[in-house]
mmCIF file of C-alpha atoms in Angstrom:
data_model
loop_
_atom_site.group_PDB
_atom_site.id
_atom_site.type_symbol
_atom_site.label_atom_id
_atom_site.label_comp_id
_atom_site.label_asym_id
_atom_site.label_seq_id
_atom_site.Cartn_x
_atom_site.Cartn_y
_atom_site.Cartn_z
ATOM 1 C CA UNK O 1 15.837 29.787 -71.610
ATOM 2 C CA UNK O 2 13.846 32.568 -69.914
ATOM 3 C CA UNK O 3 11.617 35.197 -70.721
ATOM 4 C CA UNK O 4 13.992 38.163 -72.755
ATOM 5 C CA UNK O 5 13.255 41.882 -71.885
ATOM 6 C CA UNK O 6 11.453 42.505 -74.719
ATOM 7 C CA UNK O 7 8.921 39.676 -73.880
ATOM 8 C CA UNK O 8 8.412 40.444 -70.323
ATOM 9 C CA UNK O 9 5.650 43.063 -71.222
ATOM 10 C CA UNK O 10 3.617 40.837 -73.193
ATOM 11 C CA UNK O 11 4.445 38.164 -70.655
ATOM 12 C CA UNK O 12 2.819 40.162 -67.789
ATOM 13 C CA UNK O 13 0.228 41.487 -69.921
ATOM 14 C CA UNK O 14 -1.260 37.788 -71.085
ATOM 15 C CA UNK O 15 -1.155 36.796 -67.487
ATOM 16 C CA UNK O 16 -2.906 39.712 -66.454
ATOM 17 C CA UNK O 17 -5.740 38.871 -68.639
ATOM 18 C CA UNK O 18 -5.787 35.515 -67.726
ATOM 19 C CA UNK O 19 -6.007 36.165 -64.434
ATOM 20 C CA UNK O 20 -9.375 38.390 -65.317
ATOM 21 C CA UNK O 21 -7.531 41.517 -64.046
ATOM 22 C CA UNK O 22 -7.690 43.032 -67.378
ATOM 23 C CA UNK O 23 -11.518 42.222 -68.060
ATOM 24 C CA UNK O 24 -13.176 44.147 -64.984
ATOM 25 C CA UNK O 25 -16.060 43.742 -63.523
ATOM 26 C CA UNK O 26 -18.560 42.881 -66.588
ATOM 27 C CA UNK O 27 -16.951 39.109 -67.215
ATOM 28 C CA UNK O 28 -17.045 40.032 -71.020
ATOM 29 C CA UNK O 29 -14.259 37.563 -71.361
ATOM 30 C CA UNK O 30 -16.223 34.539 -70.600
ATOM 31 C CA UNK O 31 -19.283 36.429 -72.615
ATOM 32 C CA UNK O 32 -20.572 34.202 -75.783
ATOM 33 C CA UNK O 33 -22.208 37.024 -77.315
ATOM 34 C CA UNK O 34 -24.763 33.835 -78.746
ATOM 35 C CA UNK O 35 -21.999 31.593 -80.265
ATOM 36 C CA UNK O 36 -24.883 29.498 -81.827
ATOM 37 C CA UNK O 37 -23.997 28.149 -85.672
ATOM 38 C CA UNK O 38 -20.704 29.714 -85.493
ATOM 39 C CA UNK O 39 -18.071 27.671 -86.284
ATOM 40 C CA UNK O 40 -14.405 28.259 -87.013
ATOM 41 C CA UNK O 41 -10.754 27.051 -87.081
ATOM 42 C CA UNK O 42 -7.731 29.053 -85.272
ATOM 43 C CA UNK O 43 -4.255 28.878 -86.562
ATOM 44 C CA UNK O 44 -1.793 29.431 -83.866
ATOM 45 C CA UNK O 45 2.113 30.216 -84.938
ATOM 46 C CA UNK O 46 4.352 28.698 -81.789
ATOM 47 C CA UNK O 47 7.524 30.136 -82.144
ATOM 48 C CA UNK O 48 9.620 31.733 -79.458
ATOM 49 C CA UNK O 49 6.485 32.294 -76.239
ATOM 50 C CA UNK O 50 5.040 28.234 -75.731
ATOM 51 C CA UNK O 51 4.157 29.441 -72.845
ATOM 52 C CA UNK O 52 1.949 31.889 -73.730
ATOM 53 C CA UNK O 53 0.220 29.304 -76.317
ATOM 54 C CA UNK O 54 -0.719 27.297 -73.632
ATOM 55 C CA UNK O 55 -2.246 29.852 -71.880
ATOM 56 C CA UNK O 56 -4.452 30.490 -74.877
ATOM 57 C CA UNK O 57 -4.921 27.441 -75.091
ATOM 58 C CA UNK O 58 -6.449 27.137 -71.905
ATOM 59 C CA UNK O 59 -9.097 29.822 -72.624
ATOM 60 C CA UNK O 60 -9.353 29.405 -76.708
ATOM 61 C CA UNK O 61 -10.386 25.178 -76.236
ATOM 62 C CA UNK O 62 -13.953 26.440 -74.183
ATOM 63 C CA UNK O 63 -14.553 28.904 -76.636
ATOM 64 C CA UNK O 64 -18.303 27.630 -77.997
ATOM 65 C CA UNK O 65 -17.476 28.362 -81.626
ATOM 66 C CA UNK O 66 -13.789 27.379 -81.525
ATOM 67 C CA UNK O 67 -14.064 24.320 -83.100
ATOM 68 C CA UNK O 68 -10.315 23.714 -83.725
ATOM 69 C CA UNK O 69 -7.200 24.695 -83.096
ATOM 70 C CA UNK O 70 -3.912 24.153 -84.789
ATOM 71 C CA UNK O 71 -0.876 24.682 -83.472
ATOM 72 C CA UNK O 72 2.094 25.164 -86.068
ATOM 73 C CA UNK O 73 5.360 25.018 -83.964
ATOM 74 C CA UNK O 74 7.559 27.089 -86.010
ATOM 75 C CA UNK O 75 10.775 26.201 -83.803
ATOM 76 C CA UNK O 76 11.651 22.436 -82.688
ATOM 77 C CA UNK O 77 13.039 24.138 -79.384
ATOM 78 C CA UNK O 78 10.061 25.201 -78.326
ATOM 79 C CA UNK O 79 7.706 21.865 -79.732
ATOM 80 C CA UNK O 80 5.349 20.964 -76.755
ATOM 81 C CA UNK O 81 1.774 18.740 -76.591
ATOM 82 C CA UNK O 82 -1.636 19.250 -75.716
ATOM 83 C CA UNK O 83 -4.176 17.060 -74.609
ATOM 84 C CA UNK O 84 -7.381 18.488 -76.279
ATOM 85 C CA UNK O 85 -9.903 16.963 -78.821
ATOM 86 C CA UNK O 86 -10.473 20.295 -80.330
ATOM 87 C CA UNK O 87 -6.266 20.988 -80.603
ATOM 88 C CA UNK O 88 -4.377 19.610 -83.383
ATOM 89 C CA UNK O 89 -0.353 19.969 -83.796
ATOM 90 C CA UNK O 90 2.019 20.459 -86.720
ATOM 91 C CA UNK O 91 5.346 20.031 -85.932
ATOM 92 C CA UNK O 92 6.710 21.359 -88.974
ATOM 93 C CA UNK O 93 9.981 23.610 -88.090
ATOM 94 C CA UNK O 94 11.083 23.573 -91.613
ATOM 95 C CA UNK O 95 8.062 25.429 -93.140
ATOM 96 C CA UNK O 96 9.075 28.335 -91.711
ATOM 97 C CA UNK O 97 12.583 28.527 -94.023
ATOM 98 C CA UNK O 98 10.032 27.479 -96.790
ATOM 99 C CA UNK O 99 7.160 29.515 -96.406
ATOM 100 C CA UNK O 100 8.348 32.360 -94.320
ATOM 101 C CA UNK O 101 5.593 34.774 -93.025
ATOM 102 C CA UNK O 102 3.008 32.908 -94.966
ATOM 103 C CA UNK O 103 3.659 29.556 -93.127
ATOM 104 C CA UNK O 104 0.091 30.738 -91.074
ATOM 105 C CA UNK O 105 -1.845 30.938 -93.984
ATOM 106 C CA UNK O 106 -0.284 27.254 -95.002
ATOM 107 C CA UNK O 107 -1.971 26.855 -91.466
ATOM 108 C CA UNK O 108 -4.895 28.003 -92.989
ATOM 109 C CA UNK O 109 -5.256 25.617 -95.534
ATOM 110 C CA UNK O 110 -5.412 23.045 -93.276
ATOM 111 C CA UNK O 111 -8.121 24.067 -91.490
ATOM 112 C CA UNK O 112 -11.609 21.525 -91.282
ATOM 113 C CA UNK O 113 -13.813 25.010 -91.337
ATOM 114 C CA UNK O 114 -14.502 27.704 -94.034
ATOM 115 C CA UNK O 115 -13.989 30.621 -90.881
ATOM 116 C CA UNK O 116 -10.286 30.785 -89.746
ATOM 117 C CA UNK O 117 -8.938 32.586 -87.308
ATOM 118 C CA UNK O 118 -5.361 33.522 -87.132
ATOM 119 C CA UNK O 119 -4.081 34.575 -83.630
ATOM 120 C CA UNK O 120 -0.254 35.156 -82.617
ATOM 121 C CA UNK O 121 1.019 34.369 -79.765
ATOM 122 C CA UNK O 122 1.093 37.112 -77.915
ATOM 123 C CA UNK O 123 -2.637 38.138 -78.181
ATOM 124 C CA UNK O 124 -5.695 36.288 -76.800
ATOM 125 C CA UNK O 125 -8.826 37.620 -78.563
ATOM 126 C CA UNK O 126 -11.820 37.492 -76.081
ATOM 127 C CA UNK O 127 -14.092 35.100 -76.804
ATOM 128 C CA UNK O 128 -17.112 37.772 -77.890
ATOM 129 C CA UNK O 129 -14.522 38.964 -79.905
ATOM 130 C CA UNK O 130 -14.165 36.040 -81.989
ATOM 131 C CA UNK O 131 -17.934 35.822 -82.067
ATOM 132 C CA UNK O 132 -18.703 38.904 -83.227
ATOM 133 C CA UNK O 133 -15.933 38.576 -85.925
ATOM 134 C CA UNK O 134 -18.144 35.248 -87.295
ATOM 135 C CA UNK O 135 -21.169 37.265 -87.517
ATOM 136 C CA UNK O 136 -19.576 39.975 -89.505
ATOM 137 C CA UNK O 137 -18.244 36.877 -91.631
ATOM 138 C CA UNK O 138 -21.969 35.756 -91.910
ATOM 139 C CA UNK O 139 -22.935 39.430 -92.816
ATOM 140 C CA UNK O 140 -20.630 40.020 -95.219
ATOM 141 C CA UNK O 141 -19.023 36.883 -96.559
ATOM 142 C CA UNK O 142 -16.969 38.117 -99.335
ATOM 143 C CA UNK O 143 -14.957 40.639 -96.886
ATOM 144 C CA UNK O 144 -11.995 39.933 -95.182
ATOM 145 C CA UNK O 145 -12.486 40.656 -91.365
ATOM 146 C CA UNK O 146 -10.166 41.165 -88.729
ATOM 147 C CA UNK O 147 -9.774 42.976 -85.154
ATOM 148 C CA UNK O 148 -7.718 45.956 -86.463
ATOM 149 C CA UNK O 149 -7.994 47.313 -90.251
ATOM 150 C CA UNK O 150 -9.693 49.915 -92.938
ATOM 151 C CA UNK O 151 -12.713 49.149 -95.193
ATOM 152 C CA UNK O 152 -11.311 50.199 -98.441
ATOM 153 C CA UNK O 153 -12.939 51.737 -101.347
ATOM 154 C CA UNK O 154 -13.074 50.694 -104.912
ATOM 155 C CA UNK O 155 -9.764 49.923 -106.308
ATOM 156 C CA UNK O 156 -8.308 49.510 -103.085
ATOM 157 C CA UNK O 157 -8.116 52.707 -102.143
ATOM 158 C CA UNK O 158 -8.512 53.280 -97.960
ATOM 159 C CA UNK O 159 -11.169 55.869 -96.623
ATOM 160 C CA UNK O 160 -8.403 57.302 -93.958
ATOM 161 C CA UNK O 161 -10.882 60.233 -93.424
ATOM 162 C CA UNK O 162 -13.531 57.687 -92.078
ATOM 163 C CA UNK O 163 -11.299 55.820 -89.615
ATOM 164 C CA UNK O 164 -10.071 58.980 -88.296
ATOM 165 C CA UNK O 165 -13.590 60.302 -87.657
ATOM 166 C CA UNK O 166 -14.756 57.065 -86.234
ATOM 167 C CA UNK O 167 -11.477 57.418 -83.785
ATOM 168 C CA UNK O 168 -12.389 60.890 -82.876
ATOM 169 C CA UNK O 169 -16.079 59.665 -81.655
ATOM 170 C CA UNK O 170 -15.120 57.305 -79.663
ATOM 171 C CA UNK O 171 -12.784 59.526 -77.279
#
């Protein structure tokens, strides 16, 4: 089937960015942001949008650090191949009734490098992005680092007071 209403906006907004429209003027997207000794795995959950995997695909497979990519298709209706060294498939449909939400961190496991990625598949991370993630891994390898999140104190406890003032200085 077709593209439901409630994918069309992600569906315009990965082609958009694909087509550079989103990235202006300063090419950050094809940026490496010195990819040199980084090195790390992507897990990629294929589930309802193939054709948005494909698409970041495209892009993820020149990424300098990328190393790997697996693709864990989640749903046997939407199972496809790609011809890449660096792109490796499970077809595993059932995993998902075993593992549920976890089934990307099975992905995970899997992985040939220490640094994994996990991207869904409706986002394509930039590749300076994914750089600059790798270097806060080097900097601080016992954290957890992601794109969106709070550093939390001791115990577990999140510092809302400094995300809020670090979102008030960048308006």
């Amino acid at each position: 089937g077709g593209v439901d209403e409630t994918d069309a906006p992600r569906q315009g907004w990965i082609s958009r960015l694909m087509s550079g429209e989103l990235m202006g003027s300063s090419g950050r997207g094809s940026e490496d942001s010195s990819s040199e000794g980084l090195e790390a795995s992507v897990v990629i959950m294929n589930w309802k949008r193939p054709q948005n995997v494909r698409q970041i695909l495209d892009r993820m497979v020149n990424y300098k650090a990328v190393k790997e990519i697996l693709v864990w298709h989640c749903n046997p209706e939407t199972v496809f191949t790609y011809d890449h060294l660096k792109v490796v498939s499970i077809v595993e449909p059932e995993a998902n009734s075993v593992h549920g939400l976890n089934t990307r961190y099975m992905g995970c496991l899997r992985a040939s490098f220490e640094a994994v990625v996990t991207v869904d598949d409706d986002v394509l991370p930039l590749e300076h992005t994914i750089n600059h993630l790798l270097k806060a891994k080097l900097q601080h390898p016992d954290c957890l680092h992601a794109t969106h999140g709070r550093n939390p104190r001791p115990g577990c406890v999140y510092n809302f007071q400094q995300v809020w003032n670090h979102e008030q200085t960048q308006e």
